[in-house]
PDB file of C-alpha atoms and ligand atoms in Angstrom:
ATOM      1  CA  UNK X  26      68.275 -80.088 204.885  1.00 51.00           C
ATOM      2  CA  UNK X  27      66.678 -82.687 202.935  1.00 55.00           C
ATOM      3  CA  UNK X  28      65.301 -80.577 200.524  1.00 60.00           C
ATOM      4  CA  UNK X  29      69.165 -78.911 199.932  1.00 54.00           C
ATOM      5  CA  UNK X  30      70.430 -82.641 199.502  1.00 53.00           C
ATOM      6  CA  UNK X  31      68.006 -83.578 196.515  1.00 51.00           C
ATOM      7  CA  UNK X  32      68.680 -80.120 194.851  1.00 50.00           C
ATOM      8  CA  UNK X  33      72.363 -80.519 195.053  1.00 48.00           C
ATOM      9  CA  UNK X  34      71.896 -84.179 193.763  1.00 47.00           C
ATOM     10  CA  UNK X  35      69.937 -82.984 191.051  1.00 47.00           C
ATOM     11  CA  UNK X  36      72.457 -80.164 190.415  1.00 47.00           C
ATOM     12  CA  UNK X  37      75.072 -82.944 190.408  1.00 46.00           C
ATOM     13  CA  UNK X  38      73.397 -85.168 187.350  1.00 47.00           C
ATOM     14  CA  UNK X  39      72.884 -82.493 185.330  1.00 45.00           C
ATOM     15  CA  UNK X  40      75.763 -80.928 184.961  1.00 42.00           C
ATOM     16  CA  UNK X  41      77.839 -84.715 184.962  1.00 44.00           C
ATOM     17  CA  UNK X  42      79.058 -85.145 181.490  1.00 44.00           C
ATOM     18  CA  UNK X  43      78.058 -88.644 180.354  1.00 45.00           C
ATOM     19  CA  UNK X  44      81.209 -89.698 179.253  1.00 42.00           C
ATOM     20  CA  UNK X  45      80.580 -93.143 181.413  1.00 40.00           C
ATOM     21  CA  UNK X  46      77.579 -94.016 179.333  1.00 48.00           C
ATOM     22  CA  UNK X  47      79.936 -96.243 177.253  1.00 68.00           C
ATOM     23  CA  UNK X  48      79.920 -99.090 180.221  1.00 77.00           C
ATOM     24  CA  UNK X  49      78.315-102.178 178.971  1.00 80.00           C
ATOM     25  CA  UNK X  50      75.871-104.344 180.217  1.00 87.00           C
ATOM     26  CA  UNK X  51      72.380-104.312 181.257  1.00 90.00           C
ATOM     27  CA  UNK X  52      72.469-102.502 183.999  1.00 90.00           C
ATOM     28  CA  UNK X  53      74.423 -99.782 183.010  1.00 90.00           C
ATOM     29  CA  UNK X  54      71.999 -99.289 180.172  1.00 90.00           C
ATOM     30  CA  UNK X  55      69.162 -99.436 182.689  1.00 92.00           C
ATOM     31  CA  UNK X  56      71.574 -96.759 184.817  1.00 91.00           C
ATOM     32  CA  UNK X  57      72.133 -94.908 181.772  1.00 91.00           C
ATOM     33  CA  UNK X  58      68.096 -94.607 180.686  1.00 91.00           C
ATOM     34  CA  UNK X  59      67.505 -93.369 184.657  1.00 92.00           C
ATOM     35  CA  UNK X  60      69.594 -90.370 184.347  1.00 92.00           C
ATOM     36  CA  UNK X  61      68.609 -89.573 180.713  1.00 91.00           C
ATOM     37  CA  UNK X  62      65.365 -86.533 182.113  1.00 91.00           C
ATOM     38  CA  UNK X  63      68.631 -85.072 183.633  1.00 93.00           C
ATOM     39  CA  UNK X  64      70.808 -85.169 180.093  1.00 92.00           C
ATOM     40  CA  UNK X  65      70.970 -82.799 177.794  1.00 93.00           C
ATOM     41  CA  UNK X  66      70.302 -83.831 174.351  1.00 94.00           C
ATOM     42  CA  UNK X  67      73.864 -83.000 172.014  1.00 95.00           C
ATOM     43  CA  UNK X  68      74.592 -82.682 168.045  1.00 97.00           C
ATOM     44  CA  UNK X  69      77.469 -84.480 166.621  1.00 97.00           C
ATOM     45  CA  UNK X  70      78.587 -83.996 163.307  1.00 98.00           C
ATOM     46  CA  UNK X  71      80.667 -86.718 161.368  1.00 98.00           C
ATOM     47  CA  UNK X  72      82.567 -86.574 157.893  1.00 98.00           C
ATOM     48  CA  UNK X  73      84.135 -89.045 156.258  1.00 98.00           C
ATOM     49  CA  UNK X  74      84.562 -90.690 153.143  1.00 98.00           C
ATOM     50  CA  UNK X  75      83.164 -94.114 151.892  1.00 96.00           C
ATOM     51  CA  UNK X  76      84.657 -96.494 149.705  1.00 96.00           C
ATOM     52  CA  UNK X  77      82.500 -99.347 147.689  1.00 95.00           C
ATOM     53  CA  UNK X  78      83.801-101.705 145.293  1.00 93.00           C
ATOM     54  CA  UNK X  79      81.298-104.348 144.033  1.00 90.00           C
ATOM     55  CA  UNK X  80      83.197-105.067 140.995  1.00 87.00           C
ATOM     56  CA  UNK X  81      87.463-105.698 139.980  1.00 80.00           C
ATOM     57  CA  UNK X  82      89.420-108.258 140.896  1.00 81.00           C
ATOM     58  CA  UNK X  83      91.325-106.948 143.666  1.00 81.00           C
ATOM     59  CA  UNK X  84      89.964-105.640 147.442  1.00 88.00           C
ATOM     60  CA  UNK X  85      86.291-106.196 147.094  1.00 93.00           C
ATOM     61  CA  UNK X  86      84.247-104.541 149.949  1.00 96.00           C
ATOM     62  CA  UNK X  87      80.882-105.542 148.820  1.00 96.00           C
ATOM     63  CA  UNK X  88      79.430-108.860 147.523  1.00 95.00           C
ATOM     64  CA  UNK X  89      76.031-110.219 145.497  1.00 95.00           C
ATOM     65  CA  UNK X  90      74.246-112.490 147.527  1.00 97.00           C
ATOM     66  CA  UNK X  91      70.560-112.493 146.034  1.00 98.00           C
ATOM     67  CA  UNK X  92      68.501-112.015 142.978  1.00 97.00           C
ATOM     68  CA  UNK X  93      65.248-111.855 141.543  1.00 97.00           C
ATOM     69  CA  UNK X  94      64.470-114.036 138.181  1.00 96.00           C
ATOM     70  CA  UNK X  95      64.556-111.625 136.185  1.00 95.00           C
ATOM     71  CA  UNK X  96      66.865-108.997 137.735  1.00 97.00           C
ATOM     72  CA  UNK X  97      69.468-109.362 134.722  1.00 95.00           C
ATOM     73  CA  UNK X  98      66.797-108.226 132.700  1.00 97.00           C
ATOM     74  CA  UNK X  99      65.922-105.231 134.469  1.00 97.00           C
ATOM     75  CA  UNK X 100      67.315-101.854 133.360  1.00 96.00           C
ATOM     76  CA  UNK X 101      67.085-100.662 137.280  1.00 97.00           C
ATOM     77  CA  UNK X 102      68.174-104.137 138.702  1.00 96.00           C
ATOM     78  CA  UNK X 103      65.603-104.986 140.846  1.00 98.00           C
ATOM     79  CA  UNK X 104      65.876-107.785 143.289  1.00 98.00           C
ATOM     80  CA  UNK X 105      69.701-107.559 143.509  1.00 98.00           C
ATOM     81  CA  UNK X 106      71.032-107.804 147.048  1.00 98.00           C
ATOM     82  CA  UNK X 107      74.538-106.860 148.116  1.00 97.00           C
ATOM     83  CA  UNK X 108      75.887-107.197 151.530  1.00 98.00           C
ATOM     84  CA  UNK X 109      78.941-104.939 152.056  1.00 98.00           C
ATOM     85  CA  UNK X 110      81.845-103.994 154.760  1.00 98.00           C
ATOM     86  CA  UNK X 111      83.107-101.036 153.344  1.00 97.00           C
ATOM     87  CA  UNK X 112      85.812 -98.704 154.596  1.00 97.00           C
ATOM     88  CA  UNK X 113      85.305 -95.354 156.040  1.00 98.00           C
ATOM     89  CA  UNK X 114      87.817 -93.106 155.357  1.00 98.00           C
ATOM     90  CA  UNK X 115      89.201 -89.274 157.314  1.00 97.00           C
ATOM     91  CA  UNK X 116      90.235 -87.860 153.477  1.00 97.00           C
ATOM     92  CA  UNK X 117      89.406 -89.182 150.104  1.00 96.00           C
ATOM     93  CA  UNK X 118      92.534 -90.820 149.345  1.00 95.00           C
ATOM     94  CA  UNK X 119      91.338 -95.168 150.410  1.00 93.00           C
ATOM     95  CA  UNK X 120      94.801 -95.163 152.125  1.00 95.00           C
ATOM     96  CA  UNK X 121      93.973 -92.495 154.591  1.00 97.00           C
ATOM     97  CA  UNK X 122      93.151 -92.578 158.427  1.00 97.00           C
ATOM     98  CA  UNK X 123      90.092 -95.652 158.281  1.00 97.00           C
ATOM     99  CA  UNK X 124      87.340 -94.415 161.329  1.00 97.00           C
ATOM    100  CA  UNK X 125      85.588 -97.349 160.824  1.00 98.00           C
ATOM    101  CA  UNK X 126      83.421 -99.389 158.325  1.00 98.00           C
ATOM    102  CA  UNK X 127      80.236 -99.720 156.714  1.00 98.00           C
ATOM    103  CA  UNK X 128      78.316-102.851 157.285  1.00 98.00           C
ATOM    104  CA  UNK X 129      75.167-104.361 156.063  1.00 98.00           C
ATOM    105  CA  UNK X 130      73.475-104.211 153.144  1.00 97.00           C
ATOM    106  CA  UNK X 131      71.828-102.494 149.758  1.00 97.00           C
ATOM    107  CA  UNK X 132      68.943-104.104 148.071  1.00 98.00           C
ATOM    108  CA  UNK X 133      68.019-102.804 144.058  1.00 97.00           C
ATOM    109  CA  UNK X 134      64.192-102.054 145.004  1.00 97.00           C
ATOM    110  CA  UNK X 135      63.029 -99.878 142.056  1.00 97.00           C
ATOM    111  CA  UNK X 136      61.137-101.600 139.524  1.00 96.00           C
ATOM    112  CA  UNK X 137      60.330 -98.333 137.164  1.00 96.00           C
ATOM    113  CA  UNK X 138      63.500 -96.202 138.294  1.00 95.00           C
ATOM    114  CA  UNK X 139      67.186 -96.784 139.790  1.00 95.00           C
ATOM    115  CA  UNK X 140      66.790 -96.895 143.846  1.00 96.00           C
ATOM    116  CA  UNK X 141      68.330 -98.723 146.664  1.00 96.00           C
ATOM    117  CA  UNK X 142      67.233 -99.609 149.751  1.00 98.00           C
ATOM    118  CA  UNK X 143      69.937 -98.895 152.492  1.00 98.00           C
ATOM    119  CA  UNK X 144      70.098-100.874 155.890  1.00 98.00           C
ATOM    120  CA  UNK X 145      73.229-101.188 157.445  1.00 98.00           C
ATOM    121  CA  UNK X 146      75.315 -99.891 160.715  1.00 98.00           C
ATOM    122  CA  UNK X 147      78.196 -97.549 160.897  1.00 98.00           C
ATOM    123  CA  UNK X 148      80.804 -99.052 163.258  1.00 98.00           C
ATOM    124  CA  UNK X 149      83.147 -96.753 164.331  1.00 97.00           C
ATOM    125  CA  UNK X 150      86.782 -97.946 165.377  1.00 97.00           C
ATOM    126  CA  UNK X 151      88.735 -95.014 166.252  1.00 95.00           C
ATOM    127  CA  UNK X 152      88.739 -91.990 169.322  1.00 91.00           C
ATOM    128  CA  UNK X 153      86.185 -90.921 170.910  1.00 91.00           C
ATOM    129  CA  UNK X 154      83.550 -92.901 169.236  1.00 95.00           C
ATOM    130  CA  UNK X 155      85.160 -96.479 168.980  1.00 95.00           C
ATOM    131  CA  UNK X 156      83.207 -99.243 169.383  1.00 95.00           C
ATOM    132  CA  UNK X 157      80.014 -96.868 168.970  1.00 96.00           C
ATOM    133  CA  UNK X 158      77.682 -97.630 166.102  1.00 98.00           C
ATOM    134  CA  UNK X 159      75.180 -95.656 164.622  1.00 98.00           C
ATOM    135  CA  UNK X 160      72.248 -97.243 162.171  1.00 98.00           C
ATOM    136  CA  UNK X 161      71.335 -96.067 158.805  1.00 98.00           C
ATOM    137  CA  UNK X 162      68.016 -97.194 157.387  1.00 98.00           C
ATOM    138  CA  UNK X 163      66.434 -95.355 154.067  1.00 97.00           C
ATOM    139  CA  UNK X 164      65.905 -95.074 150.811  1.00 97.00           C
ATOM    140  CA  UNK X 165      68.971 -93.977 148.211  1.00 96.00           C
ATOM    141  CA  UNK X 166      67.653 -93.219 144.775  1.00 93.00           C
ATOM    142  CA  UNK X 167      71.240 -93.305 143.438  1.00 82.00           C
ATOM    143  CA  UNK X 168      71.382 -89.790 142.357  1.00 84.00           C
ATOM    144  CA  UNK X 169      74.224 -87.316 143.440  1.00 82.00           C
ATOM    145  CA  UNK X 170      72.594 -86.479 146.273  1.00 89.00           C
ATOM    146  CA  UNK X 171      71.169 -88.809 148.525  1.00 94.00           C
ATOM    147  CA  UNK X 172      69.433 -88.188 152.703  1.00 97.00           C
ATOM    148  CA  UNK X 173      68.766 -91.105 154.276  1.00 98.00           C
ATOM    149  CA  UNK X 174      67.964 -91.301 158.154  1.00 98.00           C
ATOM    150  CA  UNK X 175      69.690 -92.005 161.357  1.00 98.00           C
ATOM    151  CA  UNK X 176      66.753 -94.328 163.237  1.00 98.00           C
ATOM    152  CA  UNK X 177      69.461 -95.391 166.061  1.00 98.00           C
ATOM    153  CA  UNK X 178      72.656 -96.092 167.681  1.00 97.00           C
ATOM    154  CA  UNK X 179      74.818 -97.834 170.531  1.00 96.00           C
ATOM    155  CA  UNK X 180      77.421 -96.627 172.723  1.00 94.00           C
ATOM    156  CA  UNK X 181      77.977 -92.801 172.937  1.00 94.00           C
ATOM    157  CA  UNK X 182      75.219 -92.789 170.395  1.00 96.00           C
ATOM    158  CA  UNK X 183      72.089 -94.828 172.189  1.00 95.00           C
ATOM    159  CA  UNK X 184      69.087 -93.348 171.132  1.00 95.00           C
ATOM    160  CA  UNK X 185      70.508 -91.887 168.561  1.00 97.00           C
ATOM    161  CA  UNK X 186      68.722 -89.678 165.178  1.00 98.00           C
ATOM    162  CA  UNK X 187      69.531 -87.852 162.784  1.00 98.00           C
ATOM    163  CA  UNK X 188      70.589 -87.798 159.011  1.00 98.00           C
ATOM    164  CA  UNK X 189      73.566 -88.482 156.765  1.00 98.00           C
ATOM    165  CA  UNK X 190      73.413 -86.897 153.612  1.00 97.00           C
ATOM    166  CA  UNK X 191      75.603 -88.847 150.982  1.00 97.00           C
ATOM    167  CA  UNK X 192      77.143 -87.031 147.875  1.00 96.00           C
ATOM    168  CA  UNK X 193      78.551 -89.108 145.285  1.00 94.00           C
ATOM    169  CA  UNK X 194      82.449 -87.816 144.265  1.00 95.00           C
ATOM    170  CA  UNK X 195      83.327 -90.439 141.501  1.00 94.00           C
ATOM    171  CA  UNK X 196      82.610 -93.860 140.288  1.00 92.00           C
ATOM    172  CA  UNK X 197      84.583 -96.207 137.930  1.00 90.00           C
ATOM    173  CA  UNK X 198      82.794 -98.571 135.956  1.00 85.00           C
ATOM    174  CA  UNK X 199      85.772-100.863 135.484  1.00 84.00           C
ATOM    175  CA  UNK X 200      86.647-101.722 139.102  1.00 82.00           C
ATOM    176  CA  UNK X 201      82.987-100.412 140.267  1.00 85.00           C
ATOM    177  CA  UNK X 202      84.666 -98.318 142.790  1.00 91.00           C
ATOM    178  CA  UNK X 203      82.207 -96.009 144.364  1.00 94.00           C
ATOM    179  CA  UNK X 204      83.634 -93.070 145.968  1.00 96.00           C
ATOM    180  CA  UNK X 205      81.005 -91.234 148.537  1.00 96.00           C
ATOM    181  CA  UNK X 206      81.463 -88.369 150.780  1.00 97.00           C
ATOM    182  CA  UNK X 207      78.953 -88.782 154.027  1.00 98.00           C
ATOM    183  CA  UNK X 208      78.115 -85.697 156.336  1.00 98.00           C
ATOM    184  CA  UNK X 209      76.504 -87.312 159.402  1.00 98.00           C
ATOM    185  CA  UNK X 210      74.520 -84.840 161.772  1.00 98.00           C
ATOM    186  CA  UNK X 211      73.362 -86.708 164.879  1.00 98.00           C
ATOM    187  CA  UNK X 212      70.846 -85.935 168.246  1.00 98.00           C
ATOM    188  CA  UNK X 213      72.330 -88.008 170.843  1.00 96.00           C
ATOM    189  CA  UNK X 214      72.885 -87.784 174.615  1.00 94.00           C
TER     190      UNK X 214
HETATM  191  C1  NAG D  16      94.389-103.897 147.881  1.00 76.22           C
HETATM  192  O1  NAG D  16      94.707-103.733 149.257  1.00 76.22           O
HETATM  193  C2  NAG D  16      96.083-103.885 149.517  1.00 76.22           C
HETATM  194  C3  NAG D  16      96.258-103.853 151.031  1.00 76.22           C
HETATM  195  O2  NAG D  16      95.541-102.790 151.611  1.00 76.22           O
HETATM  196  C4  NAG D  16      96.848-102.783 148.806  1.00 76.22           C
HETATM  197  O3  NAG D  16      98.228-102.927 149.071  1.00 76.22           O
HETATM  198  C5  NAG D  16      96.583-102.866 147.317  1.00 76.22           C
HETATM  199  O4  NAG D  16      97.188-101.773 146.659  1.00 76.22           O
HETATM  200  C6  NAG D  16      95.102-102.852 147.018  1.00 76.22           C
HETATM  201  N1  NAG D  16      94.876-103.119 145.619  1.00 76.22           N
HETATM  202  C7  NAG D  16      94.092-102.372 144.838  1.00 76.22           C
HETATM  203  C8  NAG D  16      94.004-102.774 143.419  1.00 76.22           C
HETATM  204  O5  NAG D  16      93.479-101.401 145.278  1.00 76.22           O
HETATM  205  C1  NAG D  17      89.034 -99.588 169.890  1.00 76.22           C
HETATM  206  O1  NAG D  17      88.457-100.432 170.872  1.00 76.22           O
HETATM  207  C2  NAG D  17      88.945-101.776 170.809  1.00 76.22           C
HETATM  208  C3  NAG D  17      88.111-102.602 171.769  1.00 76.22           C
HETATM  209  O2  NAG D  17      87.968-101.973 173.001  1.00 76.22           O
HETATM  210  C4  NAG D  17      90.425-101.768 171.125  1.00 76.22           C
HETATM  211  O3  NAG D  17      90.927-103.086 171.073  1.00 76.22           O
HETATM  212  C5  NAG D  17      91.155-100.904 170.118  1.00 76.22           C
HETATM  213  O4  NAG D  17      92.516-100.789 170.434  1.00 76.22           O
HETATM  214  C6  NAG D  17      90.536 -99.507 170.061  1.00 76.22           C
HETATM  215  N1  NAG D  17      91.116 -98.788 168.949  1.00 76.22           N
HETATM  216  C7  NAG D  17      91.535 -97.513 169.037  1.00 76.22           C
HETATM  217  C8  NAG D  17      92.158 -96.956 167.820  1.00 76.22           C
HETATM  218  O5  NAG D  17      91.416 -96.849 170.045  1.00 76.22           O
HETATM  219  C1  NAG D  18      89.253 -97.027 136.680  1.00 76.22           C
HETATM  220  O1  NAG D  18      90.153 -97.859 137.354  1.00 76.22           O
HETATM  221  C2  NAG D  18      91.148 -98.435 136.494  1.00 76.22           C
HETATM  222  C3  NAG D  18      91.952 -99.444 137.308  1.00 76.22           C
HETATM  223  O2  NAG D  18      92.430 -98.866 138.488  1.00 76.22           O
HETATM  224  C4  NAG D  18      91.981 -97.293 135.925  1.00 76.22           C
HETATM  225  O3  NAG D  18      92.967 -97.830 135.062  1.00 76.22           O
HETATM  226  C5  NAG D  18      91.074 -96.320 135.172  1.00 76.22           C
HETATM  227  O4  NAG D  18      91.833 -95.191 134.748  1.00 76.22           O
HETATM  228  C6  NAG D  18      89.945 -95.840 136.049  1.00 76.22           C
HETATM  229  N1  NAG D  18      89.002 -95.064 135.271  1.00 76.22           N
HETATM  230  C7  NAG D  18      88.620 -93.840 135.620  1.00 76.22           C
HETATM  231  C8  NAG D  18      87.628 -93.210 134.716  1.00 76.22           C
HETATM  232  O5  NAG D  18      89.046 -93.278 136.607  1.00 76.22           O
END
């Protein structure tokens, strides 16, 4: 009778969806870590559009903070530091549906060739995945294609990995408006 109990209990957690796992606080995260053996691992995909401007007058999303002494004389300009909160977009168009926004920062760290240094969260505002965040730390060698790695997350995404692979869709050296397209695939629970 016992026995029947536990396996129905057991039955019970792993087939519960983990839709709760949201609830804040440190004991629901301590709640939420004991019922993780009975979880199965998911895969989320995300896509969405990101929108940088470092440069214009109007509706800057990213600001210098920090050089190096010589970075103006660098062709790769090392030592810069931005730190950005740039808008995520649902289409390409910057007036479209915003998920959610882009925060933290990109560092020039390439002495001999053009590379950035990404660290910074995604912070998602909208459905499902409001108020989760997901964190981004790698290496972007500013070419058109760029993989950097998922190394965690909060919310619906706690322990959280995976990759975003960025694709550059246009830049304008006038306003330095960066237009990137992000494909985010996540291992989550
Ligand atoms: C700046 O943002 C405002 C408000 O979102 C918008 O109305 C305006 O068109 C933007 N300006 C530029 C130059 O993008
Ligand atoms: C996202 O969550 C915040 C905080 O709980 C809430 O104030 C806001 O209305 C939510 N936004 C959407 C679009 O659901
Ligand atoms: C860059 O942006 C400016 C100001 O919005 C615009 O006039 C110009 O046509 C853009 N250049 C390109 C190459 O899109």
């Amino acid at each position: 009778m016992e026995n029947l109990a536990i396996l129905l209990l057991v039955i019970f957690l792993v087939a519960m969806p983990m839709a709760y796992c949201v609830k804040e606080g440190a004991e629901e995260v301590d709640e939420w870590f004991d019922k993780l053996p009975y979880v199965k691992q998911k895969v989320t995909k995300l896509h969405f559009f990101f929108h940088d401007r470092f440069a214009g007058k109007h509706n800057i999303t990213a600001v210098r903070v920090a050089h190096g002494p010589d970075t103006d004389k660098s062709p790769t300009s090392f030592g810069l530091v931005f730190i950005m909160d740039d808008p995520l977009t649902e289409r390409m168009n910057p007036t479209s549906k915003e998920l959610g926004r882009a925060q933290g920062l990109y560092a020039f760290s390439g002495q001999h060739e053009l590379s950035l240094l990404m660290s910074f969260n995604l912070v998602f505002t909208t459905g499902e995945f409001n108020g989760s965040t997901l964190t981004v730390l790698g290496r972007n060698p500013a070419v058109l294609h760029r993989e950097m790695p998922i190394v965690g997350g909060s919310g619906v995404f706690r322990m959280a990995r995976g990759v975003a692979s960025a694709k550059l869709r246009s830049f304008n050296m006038t306003t330095g408006n960066a237009l990137i397209e992000y494909n985010v695939v996540v291992m989550h629970y």
